[in-house]
Short mmCIF file of C-alpha atoms (C1' of nucleotides) in Angstrom, two decimals:
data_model
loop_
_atom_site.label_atom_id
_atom_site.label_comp_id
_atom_site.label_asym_id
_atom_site.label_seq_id
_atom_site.Cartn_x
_atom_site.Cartn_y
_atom_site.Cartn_z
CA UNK A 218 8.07 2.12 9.10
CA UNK A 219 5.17 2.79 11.06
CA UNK A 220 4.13 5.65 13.18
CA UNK A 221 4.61 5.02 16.71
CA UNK A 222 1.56 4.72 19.01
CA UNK A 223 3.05 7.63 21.23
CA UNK A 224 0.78 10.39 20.67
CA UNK A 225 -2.14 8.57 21.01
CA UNK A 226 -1.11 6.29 24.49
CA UNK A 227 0.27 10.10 25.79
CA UNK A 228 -3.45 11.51 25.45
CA UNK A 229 -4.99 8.58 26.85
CA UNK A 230 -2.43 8.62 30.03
CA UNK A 231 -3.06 12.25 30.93
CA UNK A 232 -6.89 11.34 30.65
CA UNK A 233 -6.32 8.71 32.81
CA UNK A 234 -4.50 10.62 35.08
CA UNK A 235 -7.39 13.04 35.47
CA UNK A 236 -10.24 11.07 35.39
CA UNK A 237 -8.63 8.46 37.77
CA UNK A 238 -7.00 11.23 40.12
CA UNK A 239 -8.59 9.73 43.13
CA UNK A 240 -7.13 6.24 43.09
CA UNK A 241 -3.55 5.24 43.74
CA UNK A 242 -1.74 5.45 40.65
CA UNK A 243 1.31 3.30 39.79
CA UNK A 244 3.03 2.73 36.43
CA UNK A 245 1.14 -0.59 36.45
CA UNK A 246 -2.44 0.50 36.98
CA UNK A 247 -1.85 2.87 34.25
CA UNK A 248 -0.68 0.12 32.24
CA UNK A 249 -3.66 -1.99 32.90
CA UNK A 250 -5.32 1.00 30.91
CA UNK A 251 -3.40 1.26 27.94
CA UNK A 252 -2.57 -2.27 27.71
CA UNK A 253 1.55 -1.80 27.92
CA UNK A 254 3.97 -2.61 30.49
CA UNK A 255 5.00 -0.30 33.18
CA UNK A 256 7.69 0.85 31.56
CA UNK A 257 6.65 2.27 28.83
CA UNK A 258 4.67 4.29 30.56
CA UNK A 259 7.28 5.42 32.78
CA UNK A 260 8.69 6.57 30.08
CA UNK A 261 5.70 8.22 28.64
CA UNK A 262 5.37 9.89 32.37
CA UNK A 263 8.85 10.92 32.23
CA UNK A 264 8.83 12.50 28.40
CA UNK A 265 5.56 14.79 30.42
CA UNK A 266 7.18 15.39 33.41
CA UNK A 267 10.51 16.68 31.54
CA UNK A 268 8.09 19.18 29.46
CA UNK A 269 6.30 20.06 32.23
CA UNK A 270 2.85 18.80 32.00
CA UNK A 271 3.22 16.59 34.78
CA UNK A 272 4.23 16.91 38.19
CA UNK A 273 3.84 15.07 41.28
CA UNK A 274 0.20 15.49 43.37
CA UNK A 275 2.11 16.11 47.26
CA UNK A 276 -0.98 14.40 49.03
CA UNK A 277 -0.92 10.98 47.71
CA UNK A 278 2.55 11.06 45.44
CA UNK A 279 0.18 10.20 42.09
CA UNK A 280 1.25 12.19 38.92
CA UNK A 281 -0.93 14.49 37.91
CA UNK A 282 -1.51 17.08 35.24
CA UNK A 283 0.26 20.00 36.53
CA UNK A 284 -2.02 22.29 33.48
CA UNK A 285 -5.29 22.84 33.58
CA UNK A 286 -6.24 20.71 30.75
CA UNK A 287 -8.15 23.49 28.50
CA UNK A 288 -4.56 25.06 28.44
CA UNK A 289 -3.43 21.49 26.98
CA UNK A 290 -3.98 21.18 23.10
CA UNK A 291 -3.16 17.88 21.00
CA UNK A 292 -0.62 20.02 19.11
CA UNK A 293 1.50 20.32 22.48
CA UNK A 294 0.99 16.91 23.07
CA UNK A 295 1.80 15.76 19.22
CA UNK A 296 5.10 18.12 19.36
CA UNK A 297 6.56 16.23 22.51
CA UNK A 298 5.74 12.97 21.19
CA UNK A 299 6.52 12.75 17.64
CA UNK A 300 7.85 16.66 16.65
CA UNK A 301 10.56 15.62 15.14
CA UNK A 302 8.81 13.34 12.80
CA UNK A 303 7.16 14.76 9.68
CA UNK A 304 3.56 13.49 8.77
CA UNK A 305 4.73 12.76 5.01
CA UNK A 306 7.92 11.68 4.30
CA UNK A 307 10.61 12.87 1.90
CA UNK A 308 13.17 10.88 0.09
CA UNK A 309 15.71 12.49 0.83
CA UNK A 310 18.19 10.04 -1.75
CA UNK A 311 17.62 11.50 -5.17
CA UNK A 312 20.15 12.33 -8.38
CA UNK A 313 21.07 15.92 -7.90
CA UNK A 314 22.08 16.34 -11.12
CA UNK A 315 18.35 15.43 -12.90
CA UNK A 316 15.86 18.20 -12.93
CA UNK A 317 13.05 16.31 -11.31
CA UNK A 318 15.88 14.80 -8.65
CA UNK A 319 17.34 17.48 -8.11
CA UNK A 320 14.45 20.35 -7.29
CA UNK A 321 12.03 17.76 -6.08
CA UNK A 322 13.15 18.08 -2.27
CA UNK A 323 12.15 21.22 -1.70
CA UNK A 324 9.44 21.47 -4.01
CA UNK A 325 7.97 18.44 -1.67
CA UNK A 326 8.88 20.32 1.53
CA UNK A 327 6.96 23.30 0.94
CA UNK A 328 3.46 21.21 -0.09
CA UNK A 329 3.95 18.90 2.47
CA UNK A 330 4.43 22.10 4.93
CA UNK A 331 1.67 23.33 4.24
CA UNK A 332 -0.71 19.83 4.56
CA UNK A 333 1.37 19.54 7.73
CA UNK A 334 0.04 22.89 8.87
CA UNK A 335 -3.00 22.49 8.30
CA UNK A 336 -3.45 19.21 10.29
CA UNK A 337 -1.44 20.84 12.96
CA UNK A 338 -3.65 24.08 13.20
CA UNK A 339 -6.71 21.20 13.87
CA UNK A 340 -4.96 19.61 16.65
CA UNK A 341 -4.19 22.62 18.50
CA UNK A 342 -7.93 23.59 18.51
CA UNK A 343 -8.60 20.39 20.33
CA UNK A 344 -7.69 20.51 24.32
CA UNK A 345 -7.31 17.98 26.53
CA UNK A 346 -10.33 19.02 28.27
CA UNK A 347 -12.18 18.52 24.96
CA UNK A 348 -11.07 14.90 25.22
CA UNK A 349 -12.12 14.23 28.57
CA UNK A 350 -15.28 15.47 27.96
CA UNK A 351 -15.97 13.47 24.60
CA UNK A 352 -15.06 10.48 26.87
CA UNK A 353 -17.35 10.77 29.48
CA UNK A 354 -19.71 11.20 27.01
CA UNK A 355 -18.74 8.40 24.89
CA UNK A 356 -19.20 6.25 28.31
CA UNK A 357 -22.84 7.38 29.28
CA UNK A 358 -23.79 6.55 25.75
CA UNK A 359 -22.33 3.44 26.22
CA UNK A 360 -23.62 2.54 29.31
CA UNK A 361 -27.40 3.43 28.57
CA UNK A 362 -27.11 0.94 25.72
CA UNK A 363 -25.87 -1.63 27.94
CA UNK A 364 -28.50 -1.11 30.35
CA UNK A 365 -31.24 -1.22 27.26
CA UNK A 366 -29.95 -4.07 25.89
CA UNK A 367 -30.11 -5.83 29.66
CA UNK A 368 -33.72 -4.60 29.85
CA UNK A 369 -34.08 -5.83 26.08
CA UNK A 370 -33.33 -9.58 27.40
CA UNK A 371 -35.19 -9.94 30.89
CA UNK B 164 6.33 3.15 11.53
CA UNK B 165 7.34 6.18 10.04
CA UNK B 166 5.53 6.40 6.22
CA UNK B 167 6.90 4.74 3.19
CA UNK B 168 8.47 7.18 0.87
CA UNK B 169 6.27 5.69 -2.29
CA UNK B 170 4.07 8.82 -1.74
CA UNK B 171 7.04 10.74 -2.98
CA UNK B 172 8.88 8.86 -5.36
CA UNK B 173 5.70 8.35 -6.92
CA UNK B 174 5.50 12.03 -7.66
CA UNK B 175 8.95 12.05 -8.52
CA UNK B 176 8.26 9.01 -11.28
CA UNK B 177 5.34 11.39 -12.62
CA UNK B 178 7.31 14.75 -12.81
CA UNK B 179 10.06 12.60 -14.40
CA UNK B 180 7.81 10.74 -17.09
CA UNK B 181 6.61 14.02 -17.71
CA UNK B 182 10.08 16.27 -17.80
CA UNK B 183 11.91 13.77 -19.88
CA UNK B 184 8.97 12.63 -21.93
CA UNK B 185 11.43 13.08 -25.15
CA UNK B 186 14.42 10.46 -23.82
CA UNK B 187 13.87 6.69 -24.17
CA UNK B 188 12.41 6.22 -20.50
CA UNK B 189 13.45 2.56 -19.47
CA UNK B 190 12.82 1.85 -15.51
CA UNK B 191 16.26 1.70 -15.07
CA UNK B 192 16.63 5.34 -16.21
CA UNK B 193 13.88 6.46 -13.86
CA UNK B 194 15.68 5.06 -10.87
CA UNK B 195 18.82 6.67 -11.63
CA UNK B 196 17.03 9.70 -11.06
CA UNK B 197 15.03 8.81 -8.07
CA UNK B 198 18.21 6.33 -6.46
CA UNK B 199 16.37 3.14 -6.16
CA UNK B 200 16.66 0.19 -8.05
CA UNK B 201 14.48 -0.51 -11.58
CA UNK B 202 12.22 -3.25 -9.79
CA UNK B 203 11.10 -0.31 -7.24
CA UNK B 204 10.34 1.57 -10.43
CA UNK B 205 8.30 -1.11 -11.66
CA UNK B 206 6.79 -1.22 -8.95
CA UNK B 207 5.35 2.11 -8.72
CA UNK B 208 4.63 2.25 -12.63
CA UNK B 209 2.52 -1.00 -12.08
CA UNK B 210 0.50 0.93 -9.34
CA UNK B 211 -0.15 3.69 -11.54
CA UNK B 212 -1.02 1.87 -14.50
CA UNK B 213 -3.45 -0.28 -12.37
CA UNK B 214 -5.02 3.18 -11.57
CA UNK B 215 -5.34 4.65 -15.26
CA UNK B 216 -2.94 7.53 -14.54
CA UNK B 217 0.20 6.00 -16.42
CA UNK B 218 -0.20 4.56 -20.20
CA UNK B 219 2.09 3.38 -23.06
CA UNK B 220 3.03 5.81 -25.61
CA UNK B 221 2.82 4.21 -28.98
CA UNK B 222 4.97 5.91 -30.51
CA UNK B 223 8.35 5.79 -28.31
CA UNK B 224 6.80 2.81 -25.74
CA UNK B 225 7.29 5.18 -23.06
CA UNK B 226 4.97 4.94 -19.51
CA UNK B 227 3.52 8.47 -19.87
CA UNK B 228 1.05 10.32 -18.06
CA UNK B 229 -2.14 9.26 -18.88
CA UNK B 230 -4.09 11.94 -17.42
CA UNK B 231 -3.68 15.97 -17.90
CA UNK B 232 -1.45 16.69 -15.17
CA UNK B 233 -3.45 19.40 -14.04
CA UNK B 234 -6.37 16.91 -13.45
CA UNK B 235 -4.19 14.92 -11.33
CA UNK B 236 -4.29 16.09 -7.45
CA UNK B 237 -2.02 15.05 -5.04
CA UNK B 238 -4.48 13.83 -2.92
CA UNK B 239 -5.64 11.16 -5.86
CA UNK B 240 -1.39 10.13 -5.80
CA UNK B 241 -1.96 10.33 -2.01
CA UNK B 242 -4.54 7.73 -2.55
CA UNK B 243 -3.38 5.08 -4.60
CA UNK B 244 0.48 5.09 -2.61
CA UNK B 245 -0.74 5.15 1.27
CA UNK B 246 -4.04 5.74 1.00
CA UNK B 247 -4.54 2.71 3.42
CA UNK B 248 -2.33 3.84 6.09
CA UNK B 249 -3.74 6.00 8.39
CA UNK B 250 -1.85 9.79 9.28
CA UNK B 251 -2.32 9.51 13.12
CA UNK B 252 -2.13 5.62 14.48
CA UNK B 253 -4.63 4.86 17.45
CA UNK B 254 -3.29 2.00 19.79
CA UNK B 255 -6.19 -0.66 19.26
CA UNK B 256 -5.15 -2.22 22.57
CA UNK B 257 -6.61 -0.46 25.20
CA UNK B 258 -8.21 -1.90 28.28
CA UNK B 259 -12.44 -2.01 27.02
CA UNK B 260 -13.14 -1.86 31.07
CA UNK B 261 -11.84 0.74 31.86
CA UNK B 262 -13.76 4.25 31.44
CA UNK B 263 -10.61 5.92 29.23
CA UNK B 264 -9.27 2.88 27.87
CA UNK B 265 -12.80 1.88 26.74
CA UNK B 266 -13.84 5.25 24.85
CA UNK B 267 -10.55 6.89 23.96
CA UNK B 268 -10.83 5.16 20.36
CA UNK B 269 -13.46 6.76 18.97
CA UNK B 270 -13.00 9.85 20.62
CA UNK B 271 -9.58 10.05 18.92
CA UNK B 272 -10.85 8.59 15.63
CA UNK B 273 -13.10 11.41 15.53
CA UNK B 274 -10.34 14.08 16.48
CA UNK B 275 -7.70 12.65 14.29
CA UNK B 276 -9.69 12.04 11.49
CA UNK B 277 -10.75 15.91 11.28
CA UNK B 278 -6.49 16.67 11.08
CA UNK B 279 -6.10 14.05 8.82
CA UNK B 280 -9.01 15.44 6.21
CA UNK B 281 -7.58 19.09 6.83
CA UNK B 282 -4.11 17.57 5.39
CA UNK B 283 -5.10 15.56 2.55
CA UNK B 284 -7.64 18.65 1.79
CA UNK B 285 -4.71 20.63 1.31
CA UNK B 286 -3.29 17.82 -1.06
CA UNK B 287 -6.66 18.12 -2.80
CA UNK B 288 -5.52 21.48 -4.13
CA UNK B 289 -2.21 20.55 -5.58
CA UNK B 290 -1.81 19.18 -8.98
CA UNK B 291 0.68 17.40 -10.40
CA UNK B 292 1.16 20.57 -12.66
CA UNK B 293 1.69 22.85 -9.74
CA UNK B 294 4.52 19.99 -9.05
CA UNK B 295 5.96 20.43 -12.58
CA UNK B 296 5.68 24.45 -12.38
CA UNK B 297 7.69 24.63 -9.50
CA UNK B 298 10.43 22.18 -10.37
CA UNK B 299 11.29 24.30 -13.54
CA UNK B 300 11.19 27.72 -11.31
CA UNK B 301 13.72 25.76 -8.84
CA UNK B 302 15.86 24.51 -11.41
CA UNK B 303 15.92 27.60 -13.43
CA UNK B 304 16.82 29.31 -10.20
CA UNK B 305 19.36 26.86 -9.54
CA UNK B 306 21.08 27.73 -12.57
CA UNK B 307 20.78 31.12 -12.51
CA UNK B 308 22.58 31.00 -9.50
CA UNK B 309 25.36 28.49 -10.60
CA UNK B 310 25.82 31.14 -13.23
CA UNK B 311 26.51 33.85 -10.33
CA UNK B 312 28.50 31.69 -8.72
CA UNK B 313 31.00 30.67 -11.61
CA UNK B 314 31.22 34.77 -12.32
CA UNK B 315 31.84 35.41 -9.05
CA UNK B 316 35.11 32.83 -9.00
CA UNK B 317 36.54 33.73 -12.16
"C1'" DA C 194 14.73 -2.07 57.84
"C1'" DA C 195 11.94 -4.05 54.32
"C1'" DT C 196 9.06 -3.46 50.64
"C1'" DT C 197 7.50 -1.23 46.62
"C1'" DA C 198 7.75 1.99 42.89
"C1'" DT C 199 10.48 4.86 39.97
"C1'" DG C 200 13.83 6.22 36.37
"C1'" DT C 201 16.93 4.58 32.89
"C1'" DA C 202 19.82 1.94 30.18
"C1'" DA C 203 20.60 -1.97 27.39
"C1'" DC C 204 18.82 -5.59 24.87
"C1'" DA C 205 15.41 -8.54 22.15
"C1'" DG C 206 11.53 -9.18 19.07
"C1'" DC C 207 8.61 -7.73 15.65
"C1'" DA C 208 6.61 -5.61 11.71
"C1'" DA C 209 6.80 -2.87 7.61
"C1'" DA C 210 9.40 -0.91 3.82
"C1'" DA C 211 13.00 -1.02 0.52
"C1'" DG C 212 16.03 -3.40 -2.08
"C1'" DT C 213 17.61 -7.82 -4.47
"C1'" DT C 214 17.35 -11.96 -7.09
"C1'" DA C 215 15.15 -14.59 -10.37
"C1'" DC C 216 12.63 -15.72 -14.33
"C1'" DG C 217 8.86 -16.14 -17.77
"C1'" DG C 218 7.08 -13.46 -21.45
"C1'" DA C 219 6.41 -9.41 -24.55
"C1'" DG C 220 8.13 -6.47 -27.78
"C1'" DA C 221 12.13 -4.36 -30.48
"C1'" DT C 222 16.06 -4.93 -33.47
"C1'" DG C 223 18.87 -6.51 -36.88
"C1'" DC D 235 13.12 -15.38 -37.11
"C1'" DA D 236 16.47 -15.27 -33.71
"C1'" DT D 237 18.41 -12.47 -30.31
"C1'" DC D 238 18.34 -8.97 -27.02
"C1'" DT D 239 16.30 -5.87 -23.95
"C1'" DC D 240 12.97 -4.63 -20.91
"C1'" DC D 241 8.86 -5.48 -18.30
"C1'" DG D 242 5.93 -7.60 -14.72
"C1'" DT D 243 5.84 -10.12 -10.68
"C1'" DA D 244 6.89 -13.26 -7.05
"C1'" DA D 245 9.89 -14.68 -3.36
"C1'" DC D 246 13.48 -13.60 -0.40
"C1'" DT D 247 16.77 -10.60 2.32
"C1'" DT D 248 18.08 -6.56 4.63
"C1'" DT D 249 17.24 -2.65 7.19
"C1'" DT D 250 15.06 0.19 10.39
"C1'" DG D 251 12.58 1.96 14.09
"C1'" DC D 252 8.97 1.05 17.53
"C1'" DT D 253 7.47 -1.73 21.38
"C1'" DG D 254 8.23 -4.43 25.00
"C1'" DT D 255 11.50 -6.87 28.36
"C1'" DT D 256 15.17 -7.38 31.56
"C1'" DA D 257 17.91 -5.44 34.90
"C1'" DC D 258 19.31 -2.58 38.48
"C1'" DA D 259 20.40 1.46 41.23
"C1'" DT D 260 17.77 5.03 43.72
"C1'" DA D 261 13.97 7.01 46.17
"C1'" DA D 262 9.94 6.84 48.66
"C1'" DT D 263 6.50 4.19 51.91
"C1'" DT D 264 5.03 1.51 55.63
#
DNA sequence: AATTATGTAACAGCAAAAGTTACGGAGATG
DNA sequence: CATCTCCGTAACTTTTGCTGTTACATAATT
């Protein structure tokens, strides 16, 4: 089956979270964001809160990142999300009495460890302050285009 | 979705052709060893065929590899099997209005792709020879150990 | 107090992968 | 040359796990 969309709708909801921190946040503005329903992002906020990324801002009850988001990498992220699933699959169903079948598991395990890793070892270089920043830059790009290609048609 | 598992049992099908090239290889043998059914195997041989790394051996009929295994890197298996499906899935439905929702894609394209081409660089380095190398040490060391075993019972 | 939001649990729907059935055709065997 | 086996492929079924929905009890808010 497919991966699940986790990892990536976590990231965007602590973004959110931080560059939104001034308006009232509710399971369903969030949702607005990601495109879900409430309730999966309840869940989302819950999965944070549990690992402690997330607690609750006492002036105006919004969750909020309770780490400074430098001290945030993708890996920690990733790990709550999906750490229990592997990037490449084994099959795990295979004779054990054949000499490919039956040394092919670990064989596998070890190579795919080490890809693993090495993905991995990228996304903890990458903070969530990194992200933050690549979006705000991503959206002044964006909106000096817009406003050239307004000035392009009058 | 979690990933297939046609990434492995297509390096299984290769170690397998190659191990056993002296047996009459039928699909139906092949999936004994890898557990699925012969159409699976078919499958996969089809695939690899398609690709040029899997020929007919004139003189027993037998798939074989038609490459030198040492030529053929897991990434190129990698490839042909998945090499559609992305490692890290972005959610395409996020709200374009919004200032996260409307930049977080390529911001994590960007990020995620980097991971991604750290892991299949990794793949890059493994051949299908370092596969077959390490299947013989693990079954030789399986055996050796059997060996131990039985001595240490009687 | 009344309203609104949260935290969960249970259930439904959907999408992708794996396995199964079926069958025409190629090649092997006697 | 007739039979048998296996291949290649298409269509269908089953399974599985993710996403979203419904439901509701609890907590916080006004």
């Amino acid at each position: 089956m497919r991966l699940s969309t986790k990892f990536s709708d976590t990231i965007h909801l602590l973004a959110f979270l931080q560059v939104y921190s001034d308006i009232k946040l509710t399971s369903a503005v969030i949702a607005a964001s990601i495109q879900t329903s409430p309730v999966v992002v309840r869940r989302l906020v819950g999965a944070l809160k549990n690992a402690g990324f997330i607690d609750n801002d006492p002036k105006n009850h919004n969750p909020r990142i309770a780490i400074d988001p430098k001290d945030i990498t993708l890996l920690d992220i990733y790990l709550i999300t999906e750490g229990h699933t592997p990037l490449f699959v084994i099959d795990k169903e295979t004779n054990p009495l054949c000499r490919v079948g039956g040394n092919i598991q670990p064989v596998l395990t070890n190579i795919y460890g080490e890809a693993e890793q090495a993905a991995l070892t990228v996304l903890n270089s990458k903070t969530m302050q990194d992200i933050i920043d690549s979006l705000i830059v991503h959206n002044k790009v964006k909106q000096a285009k817009e406003k050239s290609d307004l000035a392009q048609d009058a």
